[in-house]
Short mmCIF file of C-alpha atoms in Angstrom, two decimals:
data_model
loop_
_atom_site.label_atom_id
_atom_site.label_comp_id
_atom_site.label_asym_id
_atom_site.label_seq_id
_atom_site.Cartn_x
_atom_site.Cartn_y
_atom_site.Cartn_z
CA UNK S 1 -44.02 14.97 -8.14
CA UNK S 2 -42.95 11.51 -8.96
CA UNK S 3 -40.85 9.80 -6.28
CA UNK S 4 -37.80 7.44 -7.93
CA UNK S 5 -36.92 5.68 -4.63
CA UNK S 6 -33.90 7.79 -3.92
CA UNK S 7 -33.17 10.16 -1.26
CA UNK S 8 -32.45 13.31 -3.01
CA UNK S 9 -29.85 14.14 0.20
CA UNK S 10 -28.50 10.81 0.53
CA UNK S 11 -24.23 10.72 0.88
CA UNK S 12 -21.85 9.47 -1.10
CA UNK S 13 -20.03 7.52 1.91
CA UNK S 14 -23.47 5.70 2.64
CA UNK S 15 -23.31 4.73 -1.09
CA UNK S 16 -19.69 3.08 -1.13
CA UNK S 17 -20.97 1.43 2.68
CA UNK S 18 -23.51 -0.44 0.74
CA UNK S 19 -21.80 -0.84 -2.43
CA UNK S 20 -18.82 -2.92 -0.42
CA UNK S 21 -21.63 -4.70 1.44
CA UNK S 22 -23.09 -5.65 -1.79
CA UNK S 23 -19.23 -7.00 -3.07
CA UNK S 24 -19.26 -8.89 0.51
CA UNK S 25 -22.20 -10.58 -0.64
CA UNK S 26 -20.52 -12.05 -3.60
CA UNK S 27 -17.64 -12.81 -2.41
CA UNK S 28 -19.42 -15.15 -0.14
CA UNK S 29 -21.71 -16.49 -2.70
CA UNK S 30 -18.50 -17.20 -4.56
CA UNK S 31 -16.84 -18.59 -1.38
CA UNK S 32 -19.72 -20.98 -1.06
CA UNK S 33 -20.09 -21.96 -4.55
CA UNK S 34 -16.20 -22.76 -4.32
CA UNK S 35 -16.92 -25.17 -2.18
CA UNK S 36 -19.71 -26.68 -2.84
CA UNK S 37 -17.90 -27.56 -5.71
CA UNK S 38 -14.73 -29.04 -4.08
CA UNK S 39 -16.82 -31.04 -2.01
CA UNK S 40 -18.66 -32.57 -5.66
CA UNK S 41 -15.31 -33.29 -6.57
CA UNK S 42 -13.68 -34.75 -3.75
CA UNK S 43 -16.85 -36.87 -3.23
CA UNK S 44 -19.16 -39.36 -5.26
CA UNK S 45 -22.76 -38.56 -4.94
CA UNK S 46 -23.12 -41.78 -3.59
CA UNK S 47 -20.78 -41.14 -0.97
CA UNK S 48 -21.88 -37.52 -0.26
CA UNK S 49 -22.38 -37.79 3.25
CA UNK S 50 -23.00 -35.62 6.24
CA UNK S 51 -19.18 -34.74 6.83
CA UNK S 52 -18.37 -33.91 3.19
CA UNK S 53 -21.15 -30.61 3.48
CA UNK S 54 -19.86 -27.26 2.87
CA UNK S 55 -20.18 -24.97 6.15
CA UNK S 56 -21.14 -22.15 4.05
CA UNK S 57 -24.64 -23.85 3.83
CA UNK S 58 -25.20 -23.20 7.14
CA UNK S 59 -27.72 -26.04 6.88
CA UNK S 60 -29.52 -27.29 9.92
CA UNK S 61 -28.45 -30.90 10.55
CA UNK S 62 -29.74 -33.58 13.11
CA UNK S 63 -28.80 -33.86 16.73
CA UNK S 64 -29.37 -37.26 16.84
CA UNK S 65 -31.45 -38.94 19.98
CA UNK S 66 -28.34 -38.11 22.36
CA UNK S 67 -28.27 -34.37 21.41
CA UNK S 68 -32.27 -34.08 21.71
CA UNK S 69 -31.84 -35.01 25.57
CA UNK S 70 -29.53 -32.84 26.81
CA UNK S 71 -31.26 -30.01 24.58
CA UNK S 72 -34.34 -31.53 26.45
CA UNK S 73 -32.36 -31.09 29.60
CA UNK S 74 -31.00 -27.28 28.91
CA UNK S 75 -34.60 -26.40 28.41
CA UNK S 76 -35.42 -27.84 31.49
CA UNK S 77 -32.55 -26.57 33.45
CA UNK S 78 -33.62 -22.83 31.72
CA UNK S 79 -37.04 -23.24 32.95
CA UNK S 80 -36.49 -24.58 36.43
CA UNK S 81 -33.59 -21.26 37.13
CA UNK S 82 -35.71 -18.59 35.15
CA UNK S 83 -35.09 -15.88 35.77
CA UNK S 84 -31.16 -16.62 36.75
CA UNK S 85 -30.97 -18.24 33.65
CA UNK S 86 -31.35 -15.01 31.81
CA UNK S 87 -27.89 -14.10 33.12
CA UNK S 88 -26.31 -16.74 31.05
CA UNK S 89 -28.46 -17.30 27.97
CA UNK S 90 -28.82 -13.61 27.35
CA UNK S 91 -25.86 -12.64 24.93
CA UNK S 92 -25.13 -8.96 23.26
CA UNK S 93 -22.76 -8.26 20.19
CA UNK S 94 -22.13 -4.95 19.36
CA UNK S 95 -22.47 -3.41 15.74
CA UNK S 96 -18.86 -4.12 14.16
CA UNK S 97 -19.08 -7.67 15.58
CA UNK S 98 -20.66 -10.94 14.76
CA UNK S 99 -21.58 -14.38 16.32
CA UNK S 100 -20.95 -17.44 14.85
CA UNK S 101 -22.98 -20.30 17.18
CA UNK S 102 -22.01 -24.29 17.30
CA UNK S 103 -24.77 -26.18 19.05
CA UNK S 104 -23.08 -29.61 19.91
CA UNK S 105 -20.06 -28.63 17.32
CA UNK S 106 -22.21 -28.10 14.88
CA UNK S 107 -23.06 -24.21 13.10
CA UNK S 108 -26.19 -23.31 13.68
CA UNK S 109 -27.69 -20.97 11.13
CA UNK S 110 -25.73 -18.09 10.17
CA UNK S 111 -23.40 -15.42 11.78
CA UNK S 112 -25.55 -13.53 14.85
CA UNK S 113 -25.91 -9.89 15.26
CA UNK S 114 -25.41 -7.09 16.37
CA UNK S 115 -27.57 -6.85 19.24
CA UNK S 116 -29.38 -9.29 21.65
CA UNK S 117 -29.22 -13.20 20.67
CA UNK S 118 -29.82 -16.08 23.11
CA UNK S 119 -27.89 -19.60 23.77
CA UNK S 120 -28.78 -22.30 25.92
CA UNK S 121 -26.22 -23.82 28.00
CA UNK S 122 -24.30 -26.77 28.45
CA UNK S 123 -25.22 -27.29 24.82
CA UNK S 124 -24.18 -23.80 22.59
CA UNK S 125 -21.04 -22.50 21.90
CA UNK S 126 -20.35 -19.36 20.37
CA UNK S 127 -17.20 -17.27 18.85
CA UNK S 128 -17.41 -13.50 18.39
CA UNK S 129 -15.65 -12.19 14.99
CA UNK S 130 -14.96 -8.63 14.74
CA UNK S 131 -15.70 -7.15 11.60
CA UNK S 132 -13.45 -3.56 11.45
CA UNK S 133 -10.31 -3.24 9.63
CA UNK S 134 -7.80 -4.15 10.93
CA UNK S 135 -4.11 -2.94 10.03
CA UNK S 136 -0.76 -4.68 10.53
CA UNK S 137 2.99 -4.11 9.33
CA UNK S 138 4.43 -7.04 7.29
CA UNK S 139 8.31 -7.36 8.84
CA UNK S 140 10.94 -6.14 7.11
CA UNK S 141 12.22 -8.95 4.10
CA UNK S 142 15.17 -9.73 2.70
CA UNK S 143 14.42 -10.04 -0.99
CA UNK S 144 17.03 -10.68 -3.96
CA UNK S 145 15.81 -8.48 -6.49
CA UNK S 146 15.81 -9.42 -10.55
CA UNK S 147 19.05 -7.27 -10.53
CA UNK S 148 20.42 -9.14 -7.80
CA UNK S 149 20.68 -6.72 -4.71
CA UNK S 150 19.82 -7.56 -1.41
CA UNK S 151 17.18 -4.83 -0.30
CA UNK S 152 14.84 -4.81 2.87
CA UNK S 153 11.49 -4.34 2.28
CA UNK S 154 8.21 -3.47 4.54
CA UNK S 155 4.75 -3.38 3.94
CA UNK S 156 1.40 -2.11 5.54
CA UNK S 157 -2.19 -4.22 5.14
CA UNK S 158 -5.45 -3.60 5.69
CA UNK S 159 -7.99 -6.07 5.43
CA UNK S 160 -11.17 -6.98 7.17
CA UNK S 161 -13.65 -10.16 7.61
CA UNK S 162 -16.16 -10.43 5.24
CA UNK S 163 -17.88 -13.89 6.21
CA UNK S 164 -17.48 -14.77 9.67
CA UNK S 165 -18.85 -18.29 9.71
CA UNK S 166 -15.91 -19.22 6.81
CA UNK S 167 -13.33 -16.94 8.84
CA UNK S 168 -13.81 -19.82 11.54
CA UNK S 169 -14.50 -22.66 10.28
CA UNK S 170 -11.96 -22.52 6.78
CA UNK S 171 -9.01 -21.38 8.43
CA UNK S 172 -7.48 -21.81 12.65
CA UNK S 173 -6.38 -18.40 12.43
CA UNK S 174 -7.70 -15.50 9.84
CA UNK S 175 -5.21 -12.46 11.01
CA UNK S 176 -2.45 -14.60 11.66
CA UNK S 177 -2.46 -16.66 8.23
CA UNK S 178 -3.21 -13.01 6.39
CA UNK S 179 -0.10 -11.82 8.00
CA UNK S 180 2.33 -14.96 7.31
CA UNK S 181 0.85 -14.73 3.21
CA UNK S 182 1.14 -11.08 2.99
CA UNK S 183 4.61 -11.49 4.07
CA UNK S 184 5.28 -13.87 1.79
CA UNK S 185 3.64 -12.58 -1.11
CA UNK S 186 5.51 -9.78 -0.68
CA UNK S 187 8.75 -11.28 -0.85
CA UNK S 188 7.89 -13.54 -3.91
CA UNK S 189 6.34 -9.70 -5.80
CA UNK S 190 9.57 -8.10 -5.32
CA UNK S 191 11.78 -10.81 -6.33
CA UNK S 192 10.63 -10.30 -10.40
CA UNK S 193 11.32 -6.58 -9.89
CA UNK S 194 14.62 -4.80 -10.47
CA UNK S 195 15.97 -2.31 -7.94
CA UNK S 196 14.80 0.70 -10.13
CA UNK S 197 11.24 -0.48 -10.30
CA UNK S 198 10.68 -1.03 -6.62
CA UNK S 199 12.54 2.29 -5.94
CA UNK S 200 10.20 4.18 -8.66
CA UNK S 201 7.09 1.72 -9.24
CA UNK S 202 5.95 1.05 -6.09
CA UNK S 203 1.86 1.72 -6.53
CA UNK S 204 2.05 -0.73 -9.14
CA UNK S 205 3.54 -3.02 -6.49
CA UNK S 206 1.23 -2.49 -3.87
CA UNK S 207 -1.55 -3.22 -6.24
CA UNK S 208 -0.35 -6.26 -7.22
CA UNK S 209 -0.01 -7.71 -3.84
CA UNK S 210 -3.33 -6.39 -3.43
CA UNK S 211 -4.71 -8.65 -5.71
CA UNK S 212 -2.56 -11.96 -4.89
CA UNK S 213 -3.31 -11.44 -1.18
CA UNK S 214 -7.15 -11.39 -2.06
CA UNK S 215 -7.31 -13.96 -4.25
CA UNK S 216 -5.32 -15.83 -1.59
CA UNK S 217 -7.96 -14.78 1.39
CA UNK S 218 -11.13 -14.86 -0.20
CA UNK S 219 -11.93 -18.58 0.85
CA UNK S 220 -11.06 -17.79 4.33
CA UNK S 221 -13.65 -14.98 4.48
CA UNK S 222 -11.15 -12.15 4.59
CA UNK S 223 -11.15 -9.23 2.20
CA UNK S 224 -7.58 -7.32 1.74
CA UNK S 225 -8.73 -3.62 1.27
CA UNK S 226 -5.10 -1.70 0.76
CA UNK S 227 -1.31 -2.56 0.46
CA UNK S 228 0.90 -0.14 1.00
CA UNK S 229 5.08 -0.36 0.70
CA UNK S 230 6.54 1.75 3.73
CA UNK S 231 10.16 1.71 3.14
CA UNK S 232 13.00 0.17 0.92
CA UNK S 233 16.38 -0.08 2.60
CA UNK S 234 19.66 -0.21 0.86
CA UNK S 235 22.81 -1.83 1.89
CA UNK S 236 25.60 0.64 3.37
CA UNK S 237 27.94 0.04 0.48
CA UNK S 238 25.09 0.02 -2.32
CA UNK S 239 24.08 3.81 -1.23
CA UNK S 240 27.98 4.93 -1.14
CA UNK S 241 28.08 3.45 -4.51
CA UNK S 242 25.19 5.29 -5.97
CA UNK S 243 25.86 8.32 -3.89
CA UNK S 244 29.42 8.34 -5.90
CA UNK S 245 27.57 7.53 -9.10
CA UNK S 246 24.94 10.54 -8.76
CA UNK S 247 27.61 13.08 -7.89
CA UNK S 248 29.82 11.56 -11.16
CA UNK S 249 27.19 12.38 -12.99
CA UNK S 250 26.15 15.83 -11.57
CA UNK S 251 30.42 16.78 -11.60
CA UNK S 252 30.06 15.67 -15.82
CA UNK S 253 27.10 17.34 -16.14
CA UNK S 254 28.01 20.36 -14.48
CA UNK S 255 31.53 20.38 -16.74
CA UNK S 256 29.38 19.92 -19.92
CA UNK S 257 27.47 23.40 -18.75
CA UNK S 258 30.32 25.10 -18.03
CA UNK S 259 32.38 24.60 -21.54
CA UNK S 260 28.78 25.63 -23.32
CA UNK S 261 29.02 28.43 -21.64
CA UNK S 262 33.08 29.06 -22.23
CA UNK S 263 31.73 28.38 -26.00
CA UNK S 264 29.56 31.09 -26.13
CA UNK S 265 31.45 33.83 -24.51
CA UNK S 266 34.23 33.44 -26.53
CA UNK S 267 32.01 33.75 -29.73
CA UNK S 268 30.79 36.82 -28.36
CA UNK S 269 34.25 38.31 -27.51
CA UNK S 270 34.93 37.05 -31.56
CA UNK S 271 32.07 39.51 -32.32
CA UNK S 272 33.17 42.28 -30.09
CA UNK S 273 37.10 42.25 -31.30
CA UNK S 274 35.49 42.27 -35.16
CA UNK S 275 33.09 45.42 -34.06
CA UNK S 276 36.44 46.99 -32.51
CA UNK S 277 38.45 46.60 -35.17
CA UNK S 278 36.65 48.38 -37.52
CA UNK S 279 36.95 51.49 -35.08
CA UNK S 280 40.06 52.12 -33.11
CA UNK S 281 38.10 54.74 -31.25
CA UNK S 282 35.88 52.23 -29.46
CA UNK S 283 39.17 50.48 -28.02
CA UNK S 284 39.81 53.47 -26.43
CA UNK S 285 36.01 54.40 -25.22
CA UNK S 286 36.42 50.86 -24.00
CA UNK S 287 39.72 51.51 -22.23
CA UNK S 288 38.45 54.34 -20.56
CA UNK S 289 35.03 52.61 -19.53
CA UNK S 290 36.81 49.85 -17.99
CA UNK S 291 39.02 52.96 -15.74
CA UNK S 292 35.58 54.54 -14.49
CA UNK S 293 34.54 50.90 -13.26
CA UNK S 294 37.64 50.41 -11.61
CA UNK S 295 37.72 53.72 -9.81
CA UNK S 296 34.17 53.48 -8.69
CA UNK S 297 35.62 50.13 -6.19
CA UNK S 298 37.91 52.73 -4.42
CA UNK S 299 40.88 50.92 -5.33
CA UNK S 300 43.80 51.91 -4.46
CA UNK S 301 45.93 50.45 -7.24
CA UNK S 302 45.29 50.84 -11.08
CA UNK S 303 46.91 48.95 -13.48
CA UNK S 304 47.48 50.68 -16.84
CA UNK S 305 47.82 48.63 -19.84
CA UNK S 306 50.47 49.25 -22.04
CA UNK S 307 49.65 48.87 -25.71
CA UNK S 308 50.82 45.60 -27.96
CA UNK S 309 51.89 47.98 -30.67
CA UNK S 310 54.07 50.26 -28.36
CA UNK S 311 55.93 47.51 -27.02
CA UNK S 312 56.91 45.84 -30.43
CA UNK S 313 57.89 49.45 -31.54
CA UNK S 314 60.50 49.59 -28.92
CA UNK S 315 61.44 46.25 -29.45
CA UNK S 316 62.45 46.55 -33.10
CA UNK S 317 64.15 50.00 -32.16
CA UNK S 318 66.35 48.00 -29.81
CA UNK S 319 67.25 45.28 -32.19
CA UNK S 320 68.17 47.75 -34.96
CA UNK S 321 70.16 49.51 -32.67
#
């Protein structure tokens, strides 16, 4: 039995896990590329100097004679309090976090972790980036829709760090400038949109502030996973007004019903008189079906009709007379 390099039990969840690994990996090739290519064009080759480097290289660079000395002298300092030193060179990340290390200011290497890693001091420096989702709410907005009408508008977002070593050196503050953009893309979304798409379109919506928001993030290391729209909020007035507007139209509506209805009994009463002319007897089966229907109520008053033709009778008699 020929083995194809796949576990025949393995689960769909692991799958996506490594497939959205594998798009993290991308994005920060593309990240890097980007600048690497800012950098060319910013810079002559001539003038291409230490400074100008991307820090997505994560290239080793020189301490100089200065920085050899006191990494002479942390060494030193190491050996002469071992095994105290352990204490404070010994560091631990867990398995949703990272490390990114600066050895005089400077990265060194890539991102660190999870588990055990190891500084020296008085000479590294490292910042821990956590790499979970994280969810905030984007404040209500004011937005002036296509349509002109105020509306308030929240929003939910989920995003998480993809690079960690471009989440702190490209931007101060990763969460905090995904918040202030997602707040603003959201206002600038809804301001093309009339009130009746944001009211019925609002996946549409979401997705495209999905896509502005990454396209915005991606060269800070941070990938937006899901945008969500919470809640729209009408003015006072605007809801009385199409409150009044949706009961109009349910009052018309309901009128327009009601005469079809008037329309077609009276065709069928047409049809009846027509069938009862024909036969004077079924007047009077009639006459006497609507007394047994009567009677079965318990009523205690019946009204007798007095026939048309009787009545005109006596009239003429009386005028003749």
């Amino acid at each position: 039995m020929r083995h194809n390099g796949k576990h025949p039990h393995s689960h769909p969840q692991q799958q996506q896990q490594h497939y959205n690994w594998k798009s993290d990996d991308e994005r920060r090739t593309r990240s890097v590329t980007a600048s690497i290519q800012g950098s060319t064009n910013n810079n002559s080759v001539g003038n291409f100097t230490h400074e100008n480097t991307p820090t997505g290289s994560h290239e080793d660079y020189s301490l100089g004679l200065c920085g050899y000395i006191l990494l002479f002298l942390s060494y030193a300092l190491i050996c002469l309090t071992f095994p105290f030193s352990l204490t404070v060179c010994l560091k631990v990340v867990q398995e949703y976090e990272r490390a990114v290390m600066f050895r005089l200011g400077r990265i060194l290497g890539g991102a660190k972790g999870p588990g055990l890693f190891i500084i020296v001091p008085c000479v590294d420096a490292y910042t821990k980036v956590d790499l979970r989702t994280v969810t905030f709410d984007v404040p209500p907005q004011e937005i002036l829709t296509k349509d002109s009408v105020t509306v308030a508008v929240d929003a939910v977002v989920y995003f998480r760090v993809f690079d960690p070593v471009i989440s702190i050196t490209n931007v101060e503050d990763a969460p905090k400038s995904t918040q202030l953009l997602a707040a603003t893309s959201l206002r600038n979304v809804l301001g093309t949109k009339s009130l009746q798409e944001i009211l019925s379109d609002r996946e549409s919506i979401a997705q495209t502030m999905q896509a502005a928001l990454d396209e915005g993030t991606e060269c800070w290391g941070v990938r937006v996973e899901r945008v969500e729209v919470k809640d729209v909020r009408l003015p006072v007035q605007l809801q009385r007004a199409m409150a009044a507007e949706a009961e109009a139209a349910r009052e018309a509506r309901a009128k327009v019903i009601a005469a079809e209805g008037e329309q077609k009994a009276s065709r069928a009463l047409k049809d009846a008189a027509d069938v009862i002319m024909q036969s004077p007897t079924a007047l009077q089966l009639r006459y006497l079906q609507t007394l047994t229907t009567i009677a079965s109520e318990k009523n205690s008053t019946i009204v007798f009709p007095i026939p048309i033709e009787l009545m005109q009778a006596a009239i003429g008699k009386f005028h003749t007379t």
